[in-house]
Tab-separated table of N, CA and C and ligand atoms in Angstrom:
chain	number	residue	atom	x	y	z
A	1	UNK	N	-14.755	21.579	-2.973
A	1	UNK	CA	-13.302	21.623	-2.806
A	1	UNK	C	-12.682	20.304	-3.325
A	2	UNK	N	-11.600	20.403	-4.104
A	2	UNK	CA	-10.934	19.201	-4.601
A	2	UNK	C	-9.861	18.736	-3.621
A	3	UNK	N	-9.740	17.423	-3.507
A	3	UNK	CA	-8.668	16.879	-2.661
A	3	UNK	C	-7.914	15.818	-3.449
A	4	UNK	N	-6.729	15.501	-2.985
A	4	UNK	CA	-5.910	14.473	-3.607
A	4	UNK	C	-5.188	13.713	-2.496
A	5	UNK	N	-5.342	12.377	-2.495
A	5	UNK	CA	-4.706	11.600	-1.431
A	5	UNK	C	-4.012	10.381	-2.009
A	6	UNK	N	-2.919	9.981	-1.375
A	6	UNK	CA	-2.247	8.735	-1.751
A	6	UNK	C	-2.765	7.632	-0.837
A	7	UNK	N	-3.295	6.581	-1.442
A	7	UNK	CA	-3.882	5.500	-0.641
A	7	UNK	C	-3.416	4.138	-1.153
A	8	UNK	N	-3.508	3.151	-0.276
A	8	UNK	CA	-3.210	1.768	-0.651
A	8	UNK	C	-4.512	0.993	-0.623
A	9	UNK	N	-4.817	0.286	-1.718
A	9	UNK	CA	-6.023	-0.535	-1.775
A	9	UNK	C	-5.616	-2.006	-1.700
A	10	UNK	N	-6.190	-2.730	-0.761
A	10	UNK	CA	-5.964	-4.179	-0.648
A	10	UNK	C	-7.216	-4.868	-1.176
A	11	UNK	N	-7.083	-5.596	-2.278
A	11	UNK	CA	-8.231	-6.263	-2.903
A	11	UNK	C	-8.314	-7.718	-2.447
A	12	UNK	N	-9.457	-8.142	-1.899
A	12	UNK	CA	-9.620	-9.578	-1.645
A	12	UNK	C	-9.752	-10.309	-2.989
A	13	UNK	N	-9.475	-11.618	-3.020
A	13	UNK	CA	-9.461	-12.341	-4.301
A	13	UNK	C	-10.737	-12.183	-5.132
A	14	UNK	N	-11.916	-12.143	-4.507
A	14	UNK	CA	-13.154	-12.095	-5.299
A	14	UNK	C	-13.385	-10.729	-5.952
A	15	UNK	N	-12.580	-9.738	-5.621
A	15	UNK	CA	-12.774	-8.395	-6.187
A	15	UNK	C	-11.754	-8.068	-7.275
A	16	UNK	N	-10.632	-8.791	-7.315
A	16	UNK	CA	-9.539	-8.389	-8.216
A	16	UNK	C	-9.919	-8.411	-9.696
A	17	UNK	N	-10.901	-9.219	-10.071
A	17	UNK	CA	-11.290	-9.262	-11.488
A	17	UNK	C	-12.315	-8.203	-11.868
A	18	UNK	N	-12.794	-7.449	-10.893
A	18	UNK	CA	-13.873	-6.479	-11.164
A	18	UNK	C	-13.308	-5.107	-11.574
A	19	UNK	N	-14.062	-4.364	-12.406
A	19	UNK	CA	-13.565	-3.061	-12.880
A	19	UNK	C	-13.768	-1.955	-11.843
A	20	UNK	N	-13.216	-2.169	-10.656
A	20	UNK	CA	-13.451	-1.275	-9.520
A	20	UNK	C	-12.899	0.133	-9.781
A	21	UNK	N	-11.685	0.198	-10.298
A	21	UNK	CA	-11.051	1.505	-10.509
A	21	UNK	C	-11.766	2.274	-11.622
A	22	UNK	N	-12.181	1.544	-12.638
A	22	UNK	CA	-12.933	2.170	-13.739
A	22	UNK	C	-14.198	2.839	-13.214
A	23	UNK	N	-14.842	2.178	-12.246
A	23	UNK	CA	-16.077	2.746	-11.687
A	23	UNK	C	-15.820	4.011	-10.864
A	24	UNK	N	-14.618	4.131	-10.300
A	24	UNK	CA	-14.278	5.360	-9.564
A	24	UNK	C	-14.322	6.563	-10.501
A	25	UNK	N	-13.918	6.342	-11.731
A	25	UNK	CA	-13.900	7.414	-12.734
A	25	UNK	C	-15.315	7.641	-13.267
A	26	UNK	N	-15.967	6.564	-13.676
A	26	UNK	CA	-17.273	6.674	-14.340
A	26	UNK	C	-18.382	7.134	-13.387
A	27	UNK	N	-18.437	6.524	-12.207
A	27	UNK	CA	-19.566	6.792	-11.306
A	27	UNK	C	-19.305	7.933	-10.326
A	28	UNK	N	-18.037	8.207	-10.044
A	28	UNK	CA	-17.749	9.202	-8.995
A	28	UNK	C	-16.896	10.368	-9.503
A	29	UNK	N	-16.618	10.356	-10.805
A	29	UNK	CA	-15.912	11.478	-11.419
A	29	UNK	C	-14.568	11.773	-10.745
A	30	UNK	N	-13.858	10.697	-10.376
A	30	UNK	CA	-12.556	10.869	-9.716
A	30	UNK	C	-11.429	10.619	-10.708
A	31	UNK	N	-10.284	11.184	-10.433
A	31	UNK	CA	-9.085	10.922	-11.239
A	31	UNK	C	-8.122	10.080	-10.423
A	32	UNK	N	-7.376	9.226	-11.100
A	32	UNK	CA	-6.401	8.427	-10.351
A	32	UNK	C	-5.090	8.346	-11.108
A	33	UNK	N	-4.056	8.105	-10.326
A	33	UNK	CA	-2.729	7.897	-10.882
A	33	UNK	C	-2.151	6.693	-10.145
A	34	UNK	N	-1.973	5.584	-10.860
A	34	UNK	CA	-1.490	4.373	-10.199
A	34	UNK	C	0.030	4.463	-10.006
A	35	UNK	N	0.464	4.324	-8.744
A	35	UNK	CA	1.892	4.414	-8.428
A	35	UNK	C	2.532	3.021	-8.419
A	36	UNK	N	1.801	2.023	-7.952
A	36	UNK	CA	2.273	0.627	-7.940
A	36	UNK	C	1.059	-0.277	-8.054
A	37	UNK	N	1.216	-1.394	-8.765
A	37	UNK	CA	0.093	-2.318	-8.873
A	37	UNK	C	0.596	-3.750	-8.827
A	38	UNK	N	-0.121	-4.571	-8.107
A	38	UNK	CA	0.160	-5.995	-8.081
A	38	UNK	C	-1.186	-6.691	-7.957
A	39	UNK	N	-1.861	-6.856	-9.108
A	39	UNK	CA	-3.225	-7.378	-9.114
A	39	UNK	C	-3.355	-8.466	-10.173
A	40	UNK	N	-3.666	-9.695	-9.743
A	40	UNK	CA	-3.942	-10.782	-10.683
A	40	UNK	C	-5.316	-11.319	-10.373
A	41	UNK	N	-6.165	-11.536	-11.412
A	41	UNK	CA	-7.522	-12.035	-11.158
A	41	UNK	C	-7.501	-13.299	-10.300
A	42	UNK	N	-8.371	-13.327	-9.282
A	42	UNK	CA	-8.483	-14.513	-8.437
A	42	UNK	C	-7.492	-14.552	-7.299
A	43	UNK	N	-6.557	-13.586	-7.261
A	43	UNK	CA	-5.592	-13.552	-6.159
A	43	UNK	C	-5.756	-12.254	-5.389
A	44	UNK	N	-5.145	-12.186	-4.211
A	44	UNK	CA	-5.205	-10.948	-3.447
A	44	UNK	C	-4.392	-9.891	-4.176
A	45	UNK	N	-4.916	-8.679	-4.272
A	45	UNK	CA	-4.219	-7.640	-5.033
A	45	UNK	C	-3.898	-6.427	-4.204
A	46	UNK	N	-2.964	-5.641	-4.718
A	46	UNK	CA	-2.543	-4.422	-4.028
A	46	UNK	C	-2.370	-3.316	-5.062
A	47	UNK	N	-2.930	-2.178	-4.770
A	47	UNK	CA	-2.839	-1.042	-5.689
A	47	UNK	C	-2.497	0.193	-4.867
A	48	UNK	N	-1.445	0.884	-5.255
A	48	UNK	CA	-1.105	2.127	-4.566
A	48	UNK	C	-1.385	3.256	-5.549
A	49	UNK	N	-2.237	4.170	-5.176
A	49	UNK	CA	-2.632	5.205	-6.135
A	49	UNK	C	-2.854	6.554	-5.488
A	50	UNK	N	-2.807	7.562	-6.337
A	50	UNK	CA	-3.183	8.899	-5.929
A	50	UNK	C	-4.599	9.088	-6.456
A	51	UNK	N	-5.519	9.415	-5.576
A	51	UNK	CA	-6.923	9.553	-5.960
A	51	UNK	C	-7.355	10.994	-5.700
A	52	UNK	N	-7.945	11.620	-6.716
A	52	UNK	CA	-8.316	13.029	-6.524
A	52	UNK	C	-9.676	13.340	-7.128
A	53	UNK	N	-10.275	14.400	-6.613
A	53	UNK	CA	-11.581	14.840	-7.085
A	53	UNK	C	-12.259	15.677	-6.019
A	54	UNK	N	-13.523	16.005	-6.250
A	54	UNK	CA	-14.279	16.796	-5.269
A	54	UNK	C	-14.431	15.979	-3.984
A	55	UNK	N	-14.367	16.661	-2.847
A	55	UNK	CA	-14.417	15.959	-1.548
A	55	UNK	C	-15.610	15.005	-1.446
A	56	UNK	N	-16.812	15.485	-1.866
A	56	UNK	CA	-17.992	14.624	-1.690
A	56	UNK	C	-17.921	13.403	-2.614
A	57	UNK	N	-17.360	13.574	-3.812
A	57	UNK	CA	-17.198	12.429	-4.707
A	57	UNK	C	-16.148	11.455	-4.168
A	58	UNK	N	-15.101	12.038	-3.623
A	58	UNK	CA	-14.031	11.212	-3.035
A	58	UNK	C	-14.608	10.333	-1.916
A	59	UNK	N	-15.388	10.964	-1.034
A	59	UNK	CA	-15.980	10.222	0.087
A	59	UNK	C	-16.898	9.104	-0.413
A	60	UNK	N	-17.689	9.416	-1.463
A	60	UNK	CA	-18.593	8.387	-2.010
A	60	UNK	C	-17.785	7.258	-2.655
A	61	UNK	N	-16.709	7.625	-3.334
A	61	UNK	CA	-15.838	6.622	-3.974
A	61	UNK	C	-15.227	5.688	-2.938
A	62	UNK	N	-14.780	6.257	-1.821
A	62	UNK	CA	-14.192	5.446	-0.746
A	62	UNK	C	-15.255	4.533	-0.138
A	63	UNK	N	-16.464	5.077	0.016
A	63	UNK	CA	-17.578	4.265	0.537
A	63	UNK	C	-17.853	3.086	-0.390
A	64	UNK	N	-17.839	3.372	-1.699
A	64	UNK	CA	-18.072	2.317	-2.687
A	64	UNK	C	-16.996	1.228	-2.545
A	65	UNK	N	-15.729	1.642	-2.441
A	65	UNK	CA	-14.631	0.679	-2.364
A	65	UNK	C	-14.764	-0.212	-1.131
A	66	UNK	N	-15.010	0.397	0.022
A	66	UNK	CA	-15.126	-0.411	1.241
A	66	UNK	C	-16.357	-1.312	1.158
A	67	UNK	N	-17.420	-0.820	0.474
A	67	UNK	CA	-18.647	-1.604	0.317
A	67	UNK	C	-18.430	-2.884	-0.483
A	68	UNK	N	-17.500	-2.859	-1.449
A	68	UNK	CA	-17.249	-4.068	-2.238
A	68	UNK	C	-16.152	-4.937	-1.619
A	69	UNK	N	-15.639	-4.514	-0.452
A	69	UNK	CA	-14.685	-5.374	0.264
A	69	UNK	C	-13.232	-4.967	0.141
A	70	UNK	N	-12.963	-3.795	-0.476
A	70	UNK	CA	-11.574	-3.343	-0.598
A	70	UNK	C	-11.168	-2.669	0.704
A	71	UNK	N	-9.991	-3.053	1.221
A	71	UNK	CA	-9.481	-2.400	2.441
A	71	UNK	C	-8.619	-1.226	2.028
A	72	UNK	N	-8.802	-0.093	2.692
A	72	UNK	CA	-8.085	1.121	2.302
A	72	UNK	C	-7.195	1.599	3.432
A	73	UNK	N	-5.991	1.989	3.032
A	73	UNK	CA	-5.014	2.447	4.011
A	73	UNK	C	-4.483	3.790	3.536
A	74	UNK	N	-4.391	4.733	4.423
A	74	UNK	CA	-3.878	6.047	4.049
A	74	UNK	C	-2.363	6.060	4.161
A	75	UNK	N	-1.714	6.791	3.257
A	75	UNK	CA	-0.259	6.851	3.312
A	75	UNK	C	0.242	7.898	4.299
A	76	UNK	N	-0.617	8.375	5.176
A	76	UNK	CA	-0.123	9.273	6.224
A	76	UNK	C	0.476	8.452	7.366
A	77	UNK	N	0.294	7.126	7.294
A	77	UNK	CA	0.887	6.253	8.296
A	77	UNK	C	2.386	6.098	8.009
A	78	UNK	N	3.072	5.470	8.941
A	78	UNK	CA	4.516	5.335	8.772
A	78	UNK	C	4.972	3.943	9.190
A	79	UNK	N	6.009	3.439	8.510
A	79	UNK	CA	6.581	2.149	8.859
A	79	UNK	C	8.052	2.351	9.232
A	80	UNK	N	8.437	1.791	10.360
A	80	UNK	CA	9.843	1.897	10.776
A	80	UNK	C	10.382	0.508	11.097
A	81	UNK	N	11.709	0.396	11.066
A	81	UNK	CA	12.333	-0.886	11.383
A	81	UNK	C	13.035	-0.815	12.743
A	82	UNK	N	12.804	-1.833	13.532
A	82	UNK	CA	13.516	-1.966	14.802
A	82	UNK	C	14.840	-2.654	14.480
A	83	UNK	N	15.900	-1.885	14.480
A	83	UNK	CA	17.208	-2.403	14.048
A	83	UNK	C	17.722	-3.517	14.963
A	84	UNK	N	17.304	-3.503	16.207
A	84	UNK	CA	17.756	-4.545	17.139
A	84	UNK	C	17.087	-5.885	16.815
A	85	UNK	N	15.810	-5.821	16.447
A	85	UNK	CA	15.074	-7.065	16.163
A	85	UNK	C	15.418	-7.668	14.810
A	86	UNK	N	15.787	-6.838	13.826
A	86	UNK	CA	16.025	-7.332	12.461
A	86	UNK	C	17.171	-8.335	12.434
A	87	UNK	N	16.903	-9.518	11.880
A	87	UNK	CA	17.922	-10.568	11.793
A	87	UNK	C	18.531	-10.647	10.391
A	88	UNK	N	18.118	-9.719	9.510
A	88	UNK	CA	18.613	-9.656	8.127
A	88	UNK	C	18.349	-10.967	7.380
A	89	UNK	N	17.163	-11.529	7.642
A	89	UNK	CA	16.792	-12.801	7.015
A	89	UNK	C	16.459	-12.635	5.538
A	90	UNK	N	16.036	-11.439	5.141
A	90	UNK	CA	15.750	-11.179	3.724
A	90	UNK	C	14.317	-11.434	3.297
A	91	UNK	N	13.459	-11.871	4.225
A	91	UNK	CA	12.071	-12.190	3.856
A	91	UNK	C	11.316	-10.993	3.284
A	92	UNK	N	11.721	-9.801	3.648
A	92	UNK	CA	11.004	-8.596	3.207
A	92	UNK	C	11.443	-8.105	1.827
A	93	UNK	N	12.602	-8.536	1.361
A	93	UNK	CA	13.190	-7.924	0.157
A	93	UNK	C	12.290	-8.102	-1.070
A	94	UNK	N	11.858	-9.337	-1.328
A	94	UNK	CA	11.062	-9.595	-2.536
A	94	UNK	C	9.619	-9.120	-2.385
A	95	UNK	N	9.154	-9.013	-1.157
A	95	UNK	CA	7.747	-8.716	-0.907
A	95	UNK	C	7.428	-7.225	-1.064
A	96	UNK	N	8.423	-6.377	-0.891
A	96	UNK	CA	8.188	-4.924	-0.900
A	96	UNK	C	7.917	-4.413	-2.315
A	97	UNK	N	6.740	-3.820	-2.569
A	97	UNK	CA	6.415	-3.387	-3.931
A	97	UNK	C	7.182	-2.142	-4.380
A	98	UNK	N	7.806	-1.436	-3.440
A	98	UNK	CA	8.493	-0.204	-3.838
A	98	UNK	C	10.012	-0.327	-3.787
A	99	UNK	N	10.512	-1.517	-3.533
A	99	UNK	CA	11.973	-1.720	-3.536
A	99	UNK	C	12.673	-0.999	-2.396
A	100	UNK	N	12.017	-0.912	-1.241
A	100	UNK	CA	12.616	-0.188	-0.113
A	100	UNK	C	13.722	-0.996	0.576
A	101	UNK	N	13.745	-2.322	0.335
A	101	UNK	CA	14.790	-3.152	0.939
A	101	UNK	C	15.788	-3.584	-0.124
A	102	UNK	N	17.032	-3.662	0.265
A	102	UNK	CA	18.041	-4.187	-0.669
A	102	UNK	C	19.072	-4.967	0.131
A	103	UNK	N	19.682	-5.926	-0.545
A	103	UNK	CA	20.675	-6.774	0.109
A	103	UNK	C	22.055	-6.211	-0.207
A	104	UNK	N	22.819	-5.915	0.821
A	104	UNK	CA	24.180	-5.431	0.619
A	104	UNK	C	25.062	-6.656	0.350
A	105	UNK	N	25.604	-6.789	-0.859
A	105	UNK	CA	26.288	-8.031	-1.222
A	105	UNK	C	27.437	-8.410	-0.293
A	106	UNK	N	28.248	-7.442	0.103
A	106	UNK	CA	29.438	-7.777	0.906
A	106	UNK	C	29.087	-8.287	2.295
A	107	UNK	N	28.195	-7.564	2.968
A	107	UNK	CA	27.908	-7.903	4.369
A	107	UNK	C	26.712	-8.835	4.505
A	108	UNK	N	25.921	-9.020	3.421
A	108	UNK	CA	24.672	-9.801	3.433
A	108	UNK	C	23.651	-9.185	4.388
A	109	UNK	N	23.771	-7.911	4.627
A	109	UNK	CA	22.799	-7.225	5.480
A	109	UNK	C	21.684	-6.658	4.615
A	110	UNK	N	20.489	-6.608	5.168
A	110	UNK	CA	19.350	-6.050	4.447
A	110	UNK	C	19.227	-4.571	4.810
A	111	UNK	N	19.331	-3.706	3.799
A	111	UNK	CA	19.228	-2.269	4.032
A	111	UNK	C	17.773	-1.832	3.836
A	112	UNK	N	17.342	-0.887	4.623
A	112	UNK	CA	15.974	-0.372	4.515
A	112	UNK	C	16.035	1.118	4.175
A	113	UNK	N	15.489	1.477	3.002
A	113	UNK	CA	15.452	2.879	2.585
A	113	UNK	C	14.056	3.424	2.899
A	114	UNK	N	13.969	4.109	4.015
A	114	UNK	CA	12.691	4.624	4.501
A	114	UNK	C	12.019	5.536	3.476
A	115	UNK	N	12.821	6.265	2.697
A	115	UNK	CA	12.261	7.218	1.713
A	115	UNK	C	11.498	6.520	0.589
A	116	UNK	N	11.848	5.262	0.319
A	116	UNK	CA	11.154	4.538	-0.763
A	116	UNK	C	9.867	3.865	-0.277
A	117	UNK	N	9.701	3.773	1.021
A	117	UNK	CA	8.554	3.050	1.596
A	117	UNK	C	7.250	3.778	1.287
A	118	UNK	N	6.263	3.046	0.793
A	118	UNK	CA	4.950	3.638	0.525
A	118	UNK	C	3.905	3.159	1.555
A	119	UNK	N	4.380	2.576	2.631
A	119	UNK	CA	3.549	2.220	3.783
A	119	UNK	C	2.381	1.278	3.431
A	120	UNK	N	2.684	0.264	2.620
A	120	UNK	CA	1.628	-0.691	2.266
A	120	UNK	C	1.393	-1.694	3.395
A	121	UNK	N	2.387	-1.892	4.256
A	121	UNK	CA	2.225	-2.777	5.415
A	121	UNK	C	2.561	-4.240	5.157
A	122	UNK	N	2.947	-4.601	3.930
A	122	UNK	CA	3.189	-6.019	3.630
A	122	UNK	C	4.343	-6.602	4.441
A	123	UNK	N	5.402	-5.821	4.631
A	123	UNK	CA	6.574	-6.342	5.353
A	123	UNK	C	6.277	-6.532	6.837
A	124	UNK	N	5.314	-5.784	7.349
A	124	UNK	CA	4.983	-5.894	8.775
A	124	UNK	C	4.484	-7.313	9.071
A	125	UNK	N	3.652	-7.836	8.174
A	125	UNK	CA	3.130	-9.196	8.357
A	125	UNK	C	4.191	-10.237	8.018
A	126	UNK	N	5.057	-9.920	7.045
A	126	UNK	CA	5.993	-10.928	6.539
A	126	UNK	C	7.255	-11.089	7.382
A	127	UNK	N	7.570	-10.125	8.203
A	127	UNK	CA	8.837	-10.155	8.946
A	127	UNK	C	8.766	-11.144	10.116
A	128	UNK	N	9.564	-12.231	10.089
A	128	UNK	CA	9.456	-13.248	11.154
A	128	UNK	C	9.664	-12.706	12.566
A	129	UNK	N	10.704	-11.889	12.834
A	129	UNK	CA	10.872	-11.416	14.227
A	129	UNK	C	10.099	-10.138	14.550
A	130	UNK	N	9.169	-9.758	13.636
A	130	UNK	CA	8.329	-8.560	13.863
A	130	UNK	C	9.186	-7.294	14.068
A	131	UNK	N	10.153	-7.125	13.179
A	131	UNK	CA	11.016	-5.944	13.285
A	131	UNK	C	10.404	-4.714	12.598
A	132	UNK	N	9.466	-4.957	11.668
A	132	UNK	CA	8.852	-3.836	10.956
A	132	UNK	C	7.559	-3.458	11.684
A	133	UNK	N	7.434	-2.175	11.998
A	133	UNK	CA	6.254	-1.730	12.764
A	133	UNK	C	5.539	-0.612	12.037
A	134	UNK	N	4.214	-0.700	12.085
A	134	UNK	CA	3.362	0.286	11.441
A	134	UNK	C	2.835	1.246	12.495
A	135	UNK	N	3.052	2.542	12.252
A	135	UNK	CA	2.571	3.566	13.186
A	135	UNK	C	1.475	4.392	12.546
A	136	UNK	N	0.476	4.774	13.319
A	136	UNK	CA	-0.647	5.556	12.786
A	136	UNK	C	-0.572	6.993	13.255
B	201	SF4	S1	12.003	-9.648	7.177
B	201	SF4	FE1	12.347	-8.533	9.103
B	201	SF4	S2	14.109	-9.572	10.041
B	201	SF4	FE2	14.047	-10.177	7.906
B	201	SF4	S3	15.429	-8.701	6.901
B	201	SF4	FE3	13.342	-7.897	6.715
B	201	SF4	S4	13.127	-6.527	8.461
B	201	SF4	FE4	14.900	-7.819	8.889
B	202	SF4	S1	5.556	-1.064	4.259
B	202	SF4	FE1	7.234	-2.490	3.975
B	202	SF4	S2	6.698	-3.652	2.125
B	202	SF4	FE2	5.418	-1.809	2.129
B	202	SF4	S3	6.573	-0.296	0.962
B	202	SF4	FE3	7.153	0.008	3.097
B	202	SF4	S4	9.001	-1.203	3.371
B	202	SF4	FE4	7.988	-1.918	1.483
């Protein structure tokens, strides 16, 4: 049976230079579609992709990724903002890879477009008053 899932890959610095995604295709016969990428050799990287293929190959591919130190997050999770806690400091705006935050010029308020969120979790760590919460 073939499956297709949207996942977020967090690459530790020592893995970002390796041909990890290429091996998913070559060794596990999987297909991928990169939705967002922020990967520089030697730095922590982030890749949001749709990964598809036969279930058993998919499972082996995921095992391979975790084995080399890549952290995997499923996009079935959800991120919400606590409007009371948000101080509109703007720390999340530049960090979000999908442009889910925007600054309203007139009011200087930070708007959050939940529909654009790909649940990478970066804003959860970056938000000083912990207004962004990740739900499983
Ligand atoms: S980082 Fe947190 S407090 Fe600051 S604007 Fe974003 S959600 Fe609001
Ligand atoms: S989790 Fe936060 S940083 Fe990641 S896409 Fe959603 S709003 Fe943007």
